[in-house]
mmCIF file of C-alpha atoms and ligand atoms in Angstrom:
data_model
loop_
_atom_site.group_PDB
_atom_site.id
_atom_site.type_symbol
_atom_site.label_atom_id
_atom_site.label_comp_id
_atom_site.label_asym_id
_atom_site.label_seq_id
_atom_site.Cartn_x
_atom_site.Cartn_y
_atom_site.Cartn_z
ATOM 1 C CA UNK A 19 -0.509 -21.751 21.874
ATOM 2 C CA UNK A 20 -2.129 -18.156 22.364
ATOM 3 C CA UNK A 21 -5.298 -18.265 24.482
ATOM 4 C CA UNK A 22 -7.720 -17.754 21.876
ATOM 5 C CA UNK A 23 -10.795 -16.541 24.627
ATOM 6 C CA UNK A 24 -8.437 -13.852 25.583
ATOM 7 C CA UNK A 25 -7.746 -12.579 22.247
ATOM 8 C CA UNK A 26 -11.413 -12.080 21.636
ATOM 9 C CA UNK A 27 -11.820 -10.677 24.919
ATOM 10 C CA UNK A 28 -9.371 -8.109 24.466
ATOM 11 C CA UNK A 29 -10.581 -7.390 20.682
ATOM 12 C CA UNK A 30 -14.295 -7.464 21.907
ATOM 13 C CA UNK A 31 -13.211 -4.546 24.588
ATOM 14 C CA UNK A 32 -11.233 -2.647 22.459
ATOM 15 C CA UNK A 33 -14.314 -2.463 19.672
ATOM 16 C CA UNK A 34 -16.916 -1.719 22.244
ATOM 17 C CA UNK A 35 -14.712 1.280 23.730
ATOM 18 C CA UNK A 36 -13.421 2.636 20.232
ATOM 19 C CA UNK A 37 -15.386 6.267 20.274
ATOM 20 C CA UNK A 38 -14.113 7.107 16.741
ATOM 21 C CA UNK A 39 -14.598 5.473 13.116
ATOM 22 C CA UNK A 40 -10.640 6.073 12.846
ATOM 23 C CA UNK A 41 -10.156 4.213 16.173
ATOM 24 C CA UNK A 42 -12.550 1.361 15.094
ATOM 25 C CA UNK A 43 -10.585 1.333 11.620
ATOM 26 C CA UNK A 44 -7.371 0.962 13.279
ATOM 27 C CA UNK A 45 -8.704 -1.467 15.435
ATOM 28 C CA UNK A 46 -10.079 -3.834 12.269
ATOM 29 C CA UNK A 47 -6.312 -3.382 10.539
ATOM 30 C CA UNK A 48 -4.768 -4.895 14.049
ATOM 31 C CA UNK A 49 -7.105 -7.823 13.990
ATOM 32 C CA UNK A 50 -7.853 -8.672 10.550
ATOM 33 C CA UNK A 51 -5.307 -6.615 8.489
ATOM 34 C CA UNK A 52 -2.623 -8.481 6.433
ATOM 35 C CA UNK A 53 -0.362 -8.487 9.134
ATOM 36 C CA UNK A 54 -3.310 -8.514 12.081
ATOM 37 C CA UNK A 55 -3.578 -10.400 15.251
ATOM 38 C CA UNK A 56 -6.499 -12.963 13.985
ATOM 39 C CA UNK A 57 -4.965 -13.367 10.167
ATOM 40 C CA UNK A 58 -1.807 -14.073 11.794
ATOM 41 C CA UNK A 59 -3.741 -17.084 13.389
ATOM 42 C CA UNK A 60 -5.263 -18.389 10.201
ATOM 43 C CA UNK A 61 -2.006 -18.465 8.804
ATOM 44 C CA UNK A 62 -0.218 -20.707 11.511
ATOM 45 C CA UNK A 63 -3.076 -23.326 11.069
ATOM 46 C CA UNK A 64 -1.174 -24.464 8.154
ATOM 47 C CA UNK A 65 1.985 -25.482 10.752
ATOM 48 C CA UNK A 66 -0.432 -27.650 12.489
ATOM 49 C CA UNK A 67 -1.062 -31.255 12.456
ATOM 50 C CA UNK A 68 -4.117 -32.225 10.536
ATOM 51 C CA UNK A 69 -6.088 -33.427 13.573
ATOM 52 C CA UNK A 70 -5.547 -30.241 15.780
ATOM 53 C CA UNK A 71 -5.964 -27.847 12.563
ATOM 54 C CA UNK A 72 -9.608 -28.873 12.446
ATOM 55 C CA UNK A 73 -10.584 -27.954 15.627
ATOM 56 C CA UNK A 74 -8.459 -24.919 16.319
ATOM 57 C CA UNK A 75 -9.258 -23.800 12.495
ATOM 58 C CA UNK A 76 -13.194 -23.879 13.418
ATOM 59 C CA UNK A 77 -12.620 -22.237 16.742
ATOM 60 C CA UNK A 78 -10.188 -19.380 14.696
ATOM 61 C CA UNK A 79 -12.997 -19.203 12.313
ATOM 62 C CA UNK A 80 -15.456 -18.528 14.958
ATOM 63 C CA UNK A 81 -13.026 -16.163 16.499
ATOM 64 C CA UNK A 82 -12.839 -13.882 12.949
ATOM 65 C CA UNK A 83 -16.297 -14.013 12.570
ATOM 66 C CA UNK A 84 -17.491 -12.659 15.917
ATOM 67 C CA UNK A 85 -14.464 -10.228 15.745
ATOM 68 C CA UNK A 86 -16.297 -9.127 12.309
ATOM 69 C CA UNK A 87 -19.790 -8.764 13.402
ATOM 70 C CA UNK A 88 -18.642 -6.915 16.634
ATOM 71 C CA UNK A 89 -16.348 -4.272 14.009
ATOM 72 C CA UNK A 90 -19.889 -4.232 11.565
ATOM 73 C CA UNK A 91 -21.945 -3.609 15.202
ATOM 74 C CA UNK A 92 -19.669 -0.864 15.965
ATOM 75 C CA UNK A 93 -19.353 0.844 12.857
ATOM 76 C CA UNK A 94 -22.988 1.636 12.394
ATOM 77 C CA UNK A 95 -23.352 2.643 16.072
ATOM 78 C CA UNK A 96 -20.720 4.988 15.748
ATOM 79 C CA UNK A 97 -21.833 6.417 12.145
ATOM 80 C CA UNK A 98 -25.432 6.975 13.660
ATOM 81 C CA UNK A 99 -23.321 8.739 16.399
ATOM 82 C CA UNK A 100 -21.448 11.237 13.828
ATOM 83 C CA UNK A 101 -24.672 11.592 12.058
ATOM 84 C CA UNK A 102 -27.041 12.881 15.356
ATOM 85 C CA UNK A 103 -23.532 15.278 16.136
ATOM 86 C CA UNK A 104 -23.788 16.436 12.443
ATOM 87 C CA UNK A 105 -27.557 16.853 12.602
ATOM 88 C CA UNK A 106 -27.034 18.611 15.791
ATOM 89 C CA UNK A 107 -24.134 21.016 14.916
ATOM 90 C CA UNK A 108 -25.777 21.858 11.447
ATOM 91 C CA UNK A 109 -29.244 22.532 12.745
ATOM 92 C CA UNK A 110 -30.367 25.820 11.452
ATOM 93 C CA UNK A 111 -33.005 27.809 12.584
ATOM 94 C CA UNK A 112 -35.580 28.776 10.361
ATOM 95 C CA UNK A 113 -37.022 31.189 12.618
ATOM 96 C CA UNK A 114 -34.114 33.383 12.057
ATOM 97 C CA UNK A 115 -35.166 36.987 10.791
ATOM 98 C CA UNK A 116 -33.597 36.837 7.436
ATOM 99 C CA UNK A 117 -30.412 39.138 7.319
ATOM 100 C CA UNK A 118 -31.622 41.660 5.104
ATOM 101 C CA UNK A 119 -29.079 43.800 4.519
ATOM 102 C CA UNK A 120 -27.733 42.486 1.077
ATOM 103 C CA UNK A 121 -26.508 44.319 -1.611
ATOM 104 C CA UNK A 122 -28.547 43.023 -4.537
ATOM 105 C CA UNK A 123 -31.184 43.961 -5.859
ATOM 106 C CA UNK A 124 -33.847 42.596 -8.405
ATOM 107 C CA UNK A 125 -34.443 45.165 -10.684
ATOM 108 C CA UNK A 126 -38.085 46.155 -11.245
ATOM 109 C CA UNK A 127 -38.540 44.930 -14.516
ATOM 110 C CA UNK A 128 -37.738 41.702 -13.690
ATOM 111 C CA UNK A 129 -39.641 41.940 -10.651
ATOM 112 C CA UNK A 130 -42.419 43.008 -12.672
ATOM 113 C CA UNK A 131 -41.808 39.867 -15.149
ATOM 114 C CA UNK A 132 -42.484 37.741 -12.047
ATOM 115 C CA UNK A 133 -45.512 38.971 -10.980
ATOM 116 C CA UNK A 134 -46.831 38.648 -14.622
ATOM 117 C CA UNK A 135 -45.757 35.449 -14.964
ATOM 118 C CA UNK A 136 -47.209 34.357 -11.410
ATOM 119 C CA UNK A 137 -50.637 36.015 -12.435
ATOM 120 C CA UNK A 138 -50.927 34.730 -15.619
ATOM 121 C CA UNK A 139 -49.511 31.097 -14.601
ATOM 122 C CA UNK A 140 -52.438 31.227 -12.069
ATOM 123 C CA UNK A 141 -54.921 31.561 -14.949
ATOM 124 C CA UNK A 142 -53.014 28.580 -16.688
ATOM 125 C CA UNK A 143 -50.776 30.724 -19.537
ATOM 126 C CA UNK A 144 -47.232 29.279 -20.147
ATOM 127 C CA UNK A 145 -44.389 31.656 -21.309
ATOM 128 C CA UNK A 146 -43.026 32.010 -24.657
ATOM 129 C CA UNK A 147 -40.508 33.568 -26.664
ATOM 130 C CA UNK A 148 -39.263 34.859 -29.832
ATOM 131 C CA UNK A 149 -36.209 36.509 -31.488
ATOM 132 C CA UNK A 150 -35.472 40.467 -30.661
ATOM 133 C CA UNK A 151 -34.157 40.499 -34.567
ATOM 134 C CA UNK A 152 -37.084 39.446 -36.993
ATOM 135 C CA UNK A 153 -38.179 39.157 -40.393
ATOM 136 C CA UNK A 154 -40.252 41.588 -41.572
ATOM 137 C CA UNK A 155 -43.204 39.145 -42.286
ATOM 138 C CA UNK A 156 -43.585 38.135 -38.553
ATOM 139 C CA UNK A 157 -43.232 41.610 -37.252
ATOM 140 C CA UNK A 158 -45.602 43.060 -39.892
ATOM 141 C CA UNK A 159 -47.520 41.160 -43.084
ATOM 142 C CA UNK A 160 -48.737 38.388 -40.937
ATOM 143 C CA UNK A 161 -50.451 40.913 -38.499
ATOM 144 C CA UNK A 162 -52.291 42.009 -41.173
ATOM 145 C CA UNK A 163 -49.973 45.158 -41.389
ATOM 146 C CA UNK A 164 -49.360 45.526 -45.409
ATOM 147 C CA UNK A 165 -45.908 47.410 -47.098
ATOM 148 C CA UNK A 166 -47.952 50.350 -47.604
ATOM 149 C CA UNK A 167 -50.079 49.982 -44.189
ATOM 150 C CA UNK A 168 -49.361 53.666 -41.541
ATOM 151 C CA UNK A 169 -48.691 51.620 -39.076
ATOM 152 C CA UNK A 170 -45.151 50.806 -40.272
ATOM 153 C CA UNK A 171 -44.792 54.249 -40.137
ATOM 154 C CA UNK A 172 -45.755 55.110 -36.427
ATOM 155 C CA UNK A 173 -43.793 52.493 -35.153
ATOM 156 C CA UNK A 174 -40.217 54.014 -35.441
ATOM 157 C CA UNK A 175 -38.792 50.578 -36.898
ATOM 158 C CA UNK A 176 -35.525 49.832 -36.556
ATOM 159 C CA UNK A 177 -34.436 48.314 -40.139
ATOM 160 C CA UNK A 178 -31.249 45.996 -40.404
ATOM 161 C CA UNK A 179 -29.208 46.397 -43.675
ATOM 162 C CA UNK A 180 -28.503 43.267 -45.647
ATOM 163 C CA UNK A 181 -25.364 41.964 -46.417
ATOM 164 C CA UNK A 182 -22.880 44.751 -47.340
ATOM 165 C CA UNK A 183 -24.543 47.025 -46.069
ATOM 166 C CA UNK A 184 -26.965 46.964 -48.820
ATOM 167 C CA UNK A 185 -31.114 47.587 -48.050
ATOM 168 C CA UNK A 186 -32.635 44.372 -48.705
ATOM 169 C CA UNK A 187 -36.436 42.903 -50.230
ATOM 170 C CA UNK A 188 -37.051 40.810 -47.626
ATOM 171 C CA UNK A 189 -35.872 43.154 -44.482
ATOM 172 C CA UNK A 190 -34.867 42.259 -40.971
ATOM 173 C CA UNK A 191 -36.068 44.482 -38.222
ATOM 174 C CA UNK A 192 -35.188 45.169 -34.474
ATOM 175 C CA UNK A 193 -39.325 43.704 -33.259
ATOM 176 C CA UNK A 194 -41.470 46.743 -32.684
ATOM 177 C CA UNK A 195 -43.692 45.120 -30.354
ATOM 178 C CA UNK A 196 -44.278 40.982 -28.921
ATOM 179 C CA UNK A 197 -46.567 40.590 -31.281
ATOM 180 C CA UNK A 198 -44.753 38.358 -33.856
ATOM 181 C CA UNK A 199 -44.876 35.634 -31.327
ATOM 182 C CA UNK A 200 -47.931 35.319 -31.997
ATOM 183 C CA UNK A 201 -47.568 34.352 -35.252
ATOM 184 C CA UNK A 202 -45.035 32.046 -34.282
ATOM 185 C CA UNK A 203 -46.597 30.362 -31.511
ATOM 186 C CA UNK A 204 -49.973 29.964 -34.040
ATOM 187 C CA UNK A 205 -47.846 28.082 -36.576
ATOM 188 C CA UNK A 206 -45.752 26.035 -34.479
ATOM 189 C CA UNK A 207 -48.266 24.691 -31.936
ATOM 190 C CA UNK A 208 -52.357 23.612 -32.473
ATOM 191 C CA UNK A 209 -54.858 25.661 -29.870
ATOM 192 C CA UNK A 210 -55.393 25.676 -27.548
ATOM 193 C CA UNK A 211 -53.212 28.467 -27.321
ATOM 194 C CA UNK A 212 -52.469 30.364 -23.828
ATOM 195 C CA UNK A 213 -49.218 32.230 -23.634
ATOM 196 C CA UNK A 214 -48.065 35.349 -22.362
ATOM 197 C CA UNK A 215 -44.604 36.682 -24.117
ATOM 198 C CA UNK A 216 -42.627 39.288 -21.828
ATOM 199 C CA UNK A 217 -39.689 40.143 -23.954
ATOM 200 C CA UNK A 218 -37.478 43.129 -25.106
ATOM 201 C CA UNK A 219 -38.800 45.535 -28.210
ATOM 202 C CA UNK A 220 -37.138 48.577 -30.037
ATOM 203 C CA UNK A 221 -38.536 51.568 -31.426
ATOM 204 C CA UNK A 222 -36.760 54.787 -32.785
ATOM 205 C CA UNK A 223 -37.792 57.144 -29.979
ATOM 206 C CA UNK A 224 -35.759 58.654 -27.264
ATOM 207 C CA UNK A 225 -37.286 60.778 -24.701
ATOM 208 C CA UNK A 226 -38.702 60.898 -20.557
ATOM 209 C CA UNK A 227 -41.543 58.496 -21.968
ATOM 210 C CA UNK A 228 -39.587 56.405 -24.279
ATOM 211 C CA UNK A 229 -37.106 54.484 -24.751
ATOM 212 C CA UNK A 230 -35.515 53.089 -27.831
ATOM 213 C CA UNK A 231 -35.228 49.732 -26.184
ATOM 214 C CA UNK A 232 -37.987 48.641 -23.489
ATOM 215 C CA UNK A 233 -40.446 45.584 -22.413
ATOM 216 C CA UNK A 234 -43.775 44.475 -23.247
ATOM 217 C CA UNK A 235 -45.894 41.757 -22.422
ATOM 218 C CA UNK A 236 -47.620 39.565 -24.951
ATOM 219 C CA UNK A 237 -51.171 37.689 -24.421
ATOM 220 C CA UNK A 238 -52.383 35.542 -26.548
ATOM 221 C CA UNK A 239 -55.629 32.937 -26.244
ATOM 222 C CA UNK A 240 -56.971 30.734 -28.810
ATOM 223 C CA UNK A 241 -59.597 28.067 -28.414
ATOM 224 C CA UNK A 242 -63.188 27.405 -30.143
ATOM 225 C CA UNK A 243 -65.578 29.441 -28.972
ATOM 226 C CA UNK A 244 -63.422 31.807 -27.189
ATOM 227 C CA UNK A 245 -65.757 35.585 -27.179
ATOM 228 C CA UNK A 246 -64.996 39.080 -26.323
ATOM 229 C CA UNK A 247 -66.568 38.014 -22.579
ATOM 230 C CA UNK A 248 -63.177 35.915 -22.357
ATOM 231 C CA UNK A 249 -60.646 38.672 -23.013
ATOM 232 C CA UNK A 250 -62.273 41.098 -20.569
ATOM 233 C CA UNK A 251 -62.745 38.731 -17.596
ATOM 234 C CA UNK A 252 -59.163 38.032 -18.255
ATOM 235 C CA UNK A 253 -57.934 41.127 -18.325
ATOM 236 C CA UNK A 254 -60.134 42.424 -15.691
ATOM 237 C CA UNK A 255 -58.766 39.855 -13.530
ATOM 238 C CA UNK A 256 -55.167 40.581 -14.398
ATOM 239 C CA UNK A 257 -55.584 44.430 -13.705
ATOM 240 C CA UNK A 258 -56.872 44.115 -10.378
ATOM 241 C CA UNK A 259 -54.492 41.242 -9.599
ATOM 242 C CA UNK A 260 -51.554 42.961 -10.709
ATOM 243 C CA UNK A 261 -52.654 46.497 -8.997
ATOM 244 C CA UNK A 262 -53.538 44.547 -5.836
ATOM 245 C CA UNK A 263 -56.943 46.652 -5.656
ATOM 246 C CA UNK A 264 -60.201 44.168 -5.716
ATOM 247 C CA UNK A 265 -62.342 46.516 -6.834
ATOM 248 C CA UNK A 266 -60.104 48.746 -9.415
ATOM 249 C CA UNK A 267 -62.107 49.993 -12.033
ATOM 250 C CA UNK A 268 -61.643 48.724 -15.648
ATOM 251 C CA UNK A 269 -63.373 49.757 -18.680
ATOM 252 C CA UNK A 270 -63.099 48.857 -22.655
ATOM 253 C CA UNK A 271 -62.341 51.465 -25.084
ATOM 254 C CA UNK A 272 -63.078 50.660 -28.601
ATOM 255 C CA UNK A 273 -60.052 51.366 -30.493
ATOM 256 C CA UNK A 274 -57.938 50.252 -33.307
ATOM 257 C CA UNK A 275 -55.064 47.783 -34.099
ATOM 258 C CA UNK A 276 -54.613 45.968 -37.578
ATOM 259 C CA UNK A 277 -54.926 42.308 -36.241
ATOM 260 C CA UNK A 278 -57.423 42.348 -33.836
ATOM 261 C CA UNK A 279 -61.293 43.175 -34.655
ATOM 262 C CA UNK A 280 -62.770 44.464 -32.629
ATOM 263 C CA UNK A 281 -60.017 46.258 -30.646
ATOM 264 C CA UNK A 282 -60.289 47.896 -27.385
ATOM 265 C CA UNK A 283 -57.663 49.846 -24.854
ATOM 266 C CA UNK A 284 -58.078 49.054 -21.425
ATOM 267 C CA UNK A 285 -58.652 52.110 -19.113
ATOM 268 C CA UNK A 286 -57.972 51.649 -15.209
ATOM 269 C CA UNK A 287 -59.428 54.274 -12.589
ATOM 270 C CA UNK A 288 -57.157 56.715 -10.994
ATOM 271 C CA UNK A 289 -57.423 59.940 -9.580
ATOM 272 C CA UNK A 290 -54.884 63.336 -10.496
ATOM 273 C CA UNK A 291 -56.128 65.278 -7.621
ATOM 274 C CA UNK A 292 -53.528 67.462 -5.975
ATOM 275 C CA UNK A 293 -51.204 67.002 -8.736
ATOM 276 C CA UNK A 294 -50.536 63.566 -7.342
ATOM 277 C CA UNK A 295 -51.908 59.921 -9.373
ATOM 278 C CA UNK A 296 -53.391 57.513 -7.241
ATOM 279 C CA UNK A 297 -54.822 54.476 -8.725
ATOM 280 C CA UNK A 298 -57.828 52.731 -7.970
ATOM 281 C CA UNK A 299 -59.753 55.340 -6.588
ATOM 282 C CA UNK A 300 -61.556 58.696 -8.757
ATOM 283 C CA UNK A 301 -63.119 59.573 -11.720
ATOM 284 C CA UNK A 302 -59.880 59.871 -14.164
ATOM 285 C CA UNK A 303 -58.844 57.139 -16.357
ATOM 286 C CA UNK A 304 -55.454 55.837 -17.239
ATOM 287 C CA UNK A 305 -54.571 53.552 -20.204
ATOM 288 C CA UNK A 306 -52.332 50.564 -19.917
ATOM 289 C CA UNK A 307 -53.045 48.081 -22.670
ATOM 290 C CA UNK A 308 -54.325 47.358 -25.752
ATOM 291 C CA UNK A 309 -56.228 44.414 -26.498
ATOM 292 C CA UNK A 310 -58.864 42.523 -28.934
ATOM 293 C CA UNK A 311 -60.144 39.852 -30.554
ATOM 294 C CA UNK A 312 -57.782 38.158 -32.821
ATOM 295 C CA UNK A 313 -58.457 39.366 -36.639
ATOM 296 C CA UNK A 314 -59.705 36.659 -38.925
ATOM 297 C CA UNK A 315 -57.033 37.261 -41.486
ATOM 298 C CA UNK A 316 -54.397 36.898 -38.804
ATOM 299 C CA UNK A 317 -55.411 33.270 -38.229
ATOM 300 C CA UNK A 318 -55.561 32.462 -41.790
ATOM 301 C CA UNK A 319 -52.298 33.729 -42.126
ATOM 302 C CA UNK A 320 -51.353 31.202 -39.615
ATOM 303 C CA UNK A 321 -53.125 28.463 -41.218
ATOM 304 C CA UNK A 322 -56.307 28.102 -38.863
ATOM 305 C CA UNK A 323 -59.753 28.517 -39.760
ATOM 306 C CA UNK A 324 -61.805 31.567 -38.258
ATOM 307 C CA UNK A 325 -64.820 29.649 -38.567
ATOM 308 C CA UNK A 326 -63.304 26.695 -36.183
ATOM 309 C CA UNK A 327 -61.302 29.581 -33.955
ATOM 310 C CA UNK A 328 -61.074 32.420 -32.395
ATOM 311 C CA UNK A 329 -58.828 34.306 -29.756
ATOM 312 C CA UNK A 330 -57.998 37.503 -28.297
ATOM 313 C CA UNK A 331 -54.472 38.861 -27.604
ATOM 314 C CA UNK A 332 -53.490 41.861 -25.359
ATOM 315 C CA UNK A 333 -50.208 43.970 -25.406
ATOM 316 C CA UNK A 334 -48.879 45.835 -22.774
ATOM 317 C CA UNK A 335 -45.870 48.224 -21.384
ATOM 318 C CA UNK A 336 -43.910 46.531 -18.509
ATOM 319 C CA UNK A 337 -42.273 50.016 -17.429
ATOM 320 C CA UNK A 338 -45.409 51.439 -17.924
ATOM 321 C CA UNK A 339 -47.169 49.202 -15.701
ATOM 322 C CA UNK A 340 -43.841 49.402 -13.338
ATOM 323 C CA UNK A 341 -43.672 52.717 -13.536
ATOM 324 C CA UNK A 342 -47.374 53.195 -12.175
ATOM 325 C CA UNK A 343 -47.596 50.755 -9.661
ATOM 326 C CA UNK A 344 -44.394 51.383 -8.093
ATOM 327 C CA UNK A 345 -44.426 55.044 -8.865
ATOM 328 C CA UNK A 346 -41.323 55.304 -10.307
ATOM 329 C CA UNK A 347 -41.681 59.002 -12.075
ATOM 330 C CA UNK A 348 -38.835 58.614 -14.813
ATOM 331 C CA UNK A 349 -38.955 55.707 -18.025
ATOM 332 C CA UNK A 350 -34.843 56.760 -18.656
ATOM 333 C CA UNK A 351 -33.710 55.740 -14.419
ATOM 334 C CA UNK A 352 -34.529 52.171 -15.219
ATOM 335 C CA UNK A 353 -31.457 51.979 -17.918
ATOM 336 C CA UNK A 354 -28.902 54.130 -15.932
ATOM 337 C CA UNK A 355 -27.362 51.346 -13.921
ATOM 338 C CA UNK A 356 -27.467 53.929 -10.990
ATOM 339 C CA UNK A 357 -27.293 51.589 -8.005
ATOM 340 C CA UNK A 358 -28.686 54.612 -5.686
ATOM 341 C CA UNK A 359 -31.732 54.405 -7.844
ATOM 342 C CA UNK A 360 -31.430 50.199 -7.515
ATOM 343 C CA UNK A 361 -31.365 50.397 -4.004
ATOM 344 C CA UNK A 362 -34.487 52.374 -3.912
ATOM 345 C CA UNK A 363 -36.926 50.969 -6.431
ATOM 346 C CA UNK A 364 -35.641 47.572 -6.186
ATOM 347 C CA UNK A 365 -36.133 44.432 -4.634
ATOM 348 C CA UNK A 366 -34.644 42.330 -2.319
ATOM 349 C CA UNK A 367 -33.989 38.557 -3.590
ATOM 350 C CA UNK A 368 -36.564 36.957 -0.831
ATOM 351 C CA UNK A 369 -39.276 38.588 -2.414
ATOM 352 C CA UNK A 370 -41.660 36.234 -3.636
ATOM 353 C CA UNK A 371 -43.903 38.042 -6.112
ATOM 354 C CA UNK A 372 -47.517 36.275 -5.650
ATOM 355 C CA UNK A 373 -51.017 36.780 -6.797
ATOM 356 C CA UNK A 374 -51.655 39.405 -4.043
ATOM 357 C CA UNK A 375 -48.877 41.778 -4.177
ATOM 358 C CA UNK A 376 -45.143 42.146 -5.178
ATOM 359 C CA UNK A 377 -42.728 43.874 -1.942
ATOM 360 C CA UNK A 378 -44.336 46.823 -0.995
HETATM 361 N N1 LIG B 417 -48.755 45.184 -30.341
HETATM 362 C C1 LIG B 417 -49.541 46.290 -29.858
HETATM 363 C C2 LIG B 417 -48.612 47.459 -29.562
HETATM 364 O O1 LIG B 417 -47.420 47.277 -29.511
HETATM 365 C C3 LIG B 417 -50.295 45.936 -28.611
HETATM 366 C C4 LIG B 417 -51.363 44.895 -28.839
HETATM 367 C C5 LIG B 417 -51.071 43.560 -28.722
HETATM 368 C C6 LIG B 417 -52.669 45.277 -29.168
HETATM 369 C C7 LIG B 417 -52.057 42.609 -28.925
HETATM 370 C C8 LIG B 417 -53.639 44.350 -29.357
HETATM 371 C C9 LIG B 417 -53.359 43.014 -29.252
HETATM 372 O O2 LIG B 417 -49.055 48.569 -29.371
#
C-alpha cells in the first residue's frame, strides 16, 4: 500500500516550488483531477475491508485536505506575485512631459464653449438647449417681438416653407438668436432659473463680420427680487473672468431690445492705438453683449407673475468674443476647415479651460 507521508511530501514540495499559476494548476489536476494521484486513493478505499477503510479513509481524507489548503496557500501567494509584477511593469510615470505633438486640435469655438461653461458653472448656471429650427412664436411673439415689430426685419430670418413648398401661417424659422430658450426654459421649469444656452443661430448675412451660421451664448436668471445690481455684478464678473484681466473696465450702455426693460450693451475697455486693439487697457470702448432686465410681458407670456419675479438675460457672440480674445482677425477662417489655420488658433486636447485663463 503506497506510503501515504510520502505522497504528501512530494505534493507539499511540488506546490511550494510551483513559480507559475499554470504550474500550480497542473499540479492540482495530478493530485486531485479525475484521474489524479489522491482521487485515485479515494477510489481504492472502496476495495478495502471495512475495518482498514476507516482508518486509511480518514488518513486519505486528511491527506486531500492538506493537499487543498497547501494548492489554496499557493494560489494566492502566487496571484499577489503576478499582481506586484503587473503593478510593477505597468507603472506609469506621471511626471512625464506630456507628448505634445498631436495632431488634433480643439477648435476655438468649442474651446470658447468651455471656458463659458466653466465661468458660468462657477457662478452656479447649468446649460441648456433648444432646437436650431423653431416656431415662429418662440423665436419672436413670446419675446415680445409682434408680426409687424422692425425687429423681424433686421434680423435676416431664415423662413422654412411649409409642406409643398407652400409659405405657411404659423412659420418655422432657422433661430435668429438663443433667445427662444428662454421661453422654453421659463415654461418648462419654476425659478429659480440660472442657465446659460451656447448654441448655433442663422441669419441671412454673409460677409468678413458675418456669417450666415454662427454661435451665441444665452444668459438667463430668474428669482424674486433679482435687480439690475444682479445682472451687472454678473456680467462684470464674467467679462473680467473670461478676458483674464482683474481690473478690465466694464460699463452699461442703455440701449434697446424688445424683451428686456431696461436694456443695456456692455462696453469693455480697449485701446486702438497704433492701429493695433489691445484690451483692457485705454480710453476706447468695445461692445460685446447685450443684456437687461427681463420685460414684464415676456414673463407673462411664460406664465409667471412680474410682480412675484424678475430676471435679467444677456446675449452674446462666441466668435466675437473668440475672435477678440484670441485675436483671430477673420469671422469666415473659423468655417474653412483649413487645418493650417487649426493648427494655429487651436488648442491642444490637455487644455483645461478654467476660471483664470484658457491656453495662452
Ligand atoms: N438676443 C439678442 C441678440 O441676438 C441678445 C440679447 C439677449 C439681448 C438677451 C438682451 C438679452 O442680439
Amino acid at each position: 500500500m503506497e506510503n501515504l507521508e510520502a505522497i504528501e511530501r512530494g505534493l507539499l514540495a511540488r506546490i511550494s516550488s510551483a513559480s507559475t499559476l499554470e504550474a500550480l494548476e497542473q499540479i492540482r489536476v495530478a493530485a486531485l483531477g479525475r484521474s489524479g494521484e489522491v482521487t485515485g486513493l479515494l477510489k481504492g478505499l472502496g476495495s478495502l475491508p471495512p475495518e482498514e477503510r476507516k482508518t486509511r479513509g480518514a488518513a486519505v481524507n486528511r491527506l486531500k485536505e492538506q493537499i487543498e489548503a497547501a494548492l489554496g496557500g499557493a494560489k494566492s501567494r502566487l496571484e499577489r506575485a503576478a499582481l506586484d509584477a503587473r503593478l510593477k511593469d505597468e507603472r506609469i510615470d506621471v511626471t512625464l512631459p506630456v507628448k505634445a505633438e498631436t495632431d488634433g486640435r480643439i477648435h476655438p469655438i468649442s474651446q470658447t464653449i468651455d471656458e463659458l461653461v466653466a465661468i458660468f458653472g462657477e457662478m452656479g448656471f447649468a446649460v441648456a438647449e433648444g432646437p436650431h429650427v423653431e416656431d415662429d412664436f418662440y423665436n419672436f411673439t413670446a419675446l415680445n417681438i409682434p408680426p409687424e415689430h422692425p425687429a423681424r426685419q433686421e434680423q435676416d430670418t431664415f423662413y422654412l416653407l411649409g409642406p409643398e413648398g407652400r409659405a405657411v401661417e404659423e412659420r418655422k424659422v432657422l433661430r435668429t438668436h438663443t433667445s427662444p430658450v428662454q421661453i422654453r426654459t421659463m415654461q418648462a421649469q419654476k425659478p429659480p432659473i440660472r442657465i446659460i444656452v451656447p448654441g448655433r443661430t442663422f441669419r441671412s448675412d454673409h460677409d468678413a463680420t458675418h456669417s450666415p451660421m454662427f454661435h451665441q451664448v444665452e444668459g438667463l436668471v430668474i428669482d424674486r427680487q433679482v435687480h439690475m445690481g444682479h445682472l451687472k455684478g454678473c456680467l462684470i464678473e464674467f467679462c473680467r473672468a473670461f478676458f483674464d484681466i482683474d481690473d478690465l473696465p466694464v460699463r452699461f450702455r442703455p440701449s434697446y431690445f424688445p424683451f428686456t426693460e431696461p436694456s443695456a450693451e456692455v462696453d469693455i475697455g480697449c485701446s486702438r492705438e497704433g492701429g493695433g486693439l489691445k484690451i483692457g487697457a485705454g480710453a476706447d470702448w468695445l461692445e460685446i453683449l447685450g443684456s437687461g432686465m427681463v420685460h414684464p410681458k415676456v414673463l407673462a407670456n411664460c406664465g409667471l407673475d412680474p410682480a412675484e419675479y424678475q430676471g435679467f438675460a444677456f446675449g452674446m457672440g462666441i466668435e466675437r468674443i473668440a475672435m477678440l480674445k484670441y485675436g483671430i482677425p477673420d469671422l469666415r477662417t473659423f468655417y474653412e476647415s483649413d487645418l493650417r489655420w487649426l493648427r494655429h488658433y487651436g488648442f491642444l486636447p490637455l487644455d483645461q479651460p478654467s476660471l483664470v485663463a484658457g491656453s495662452r
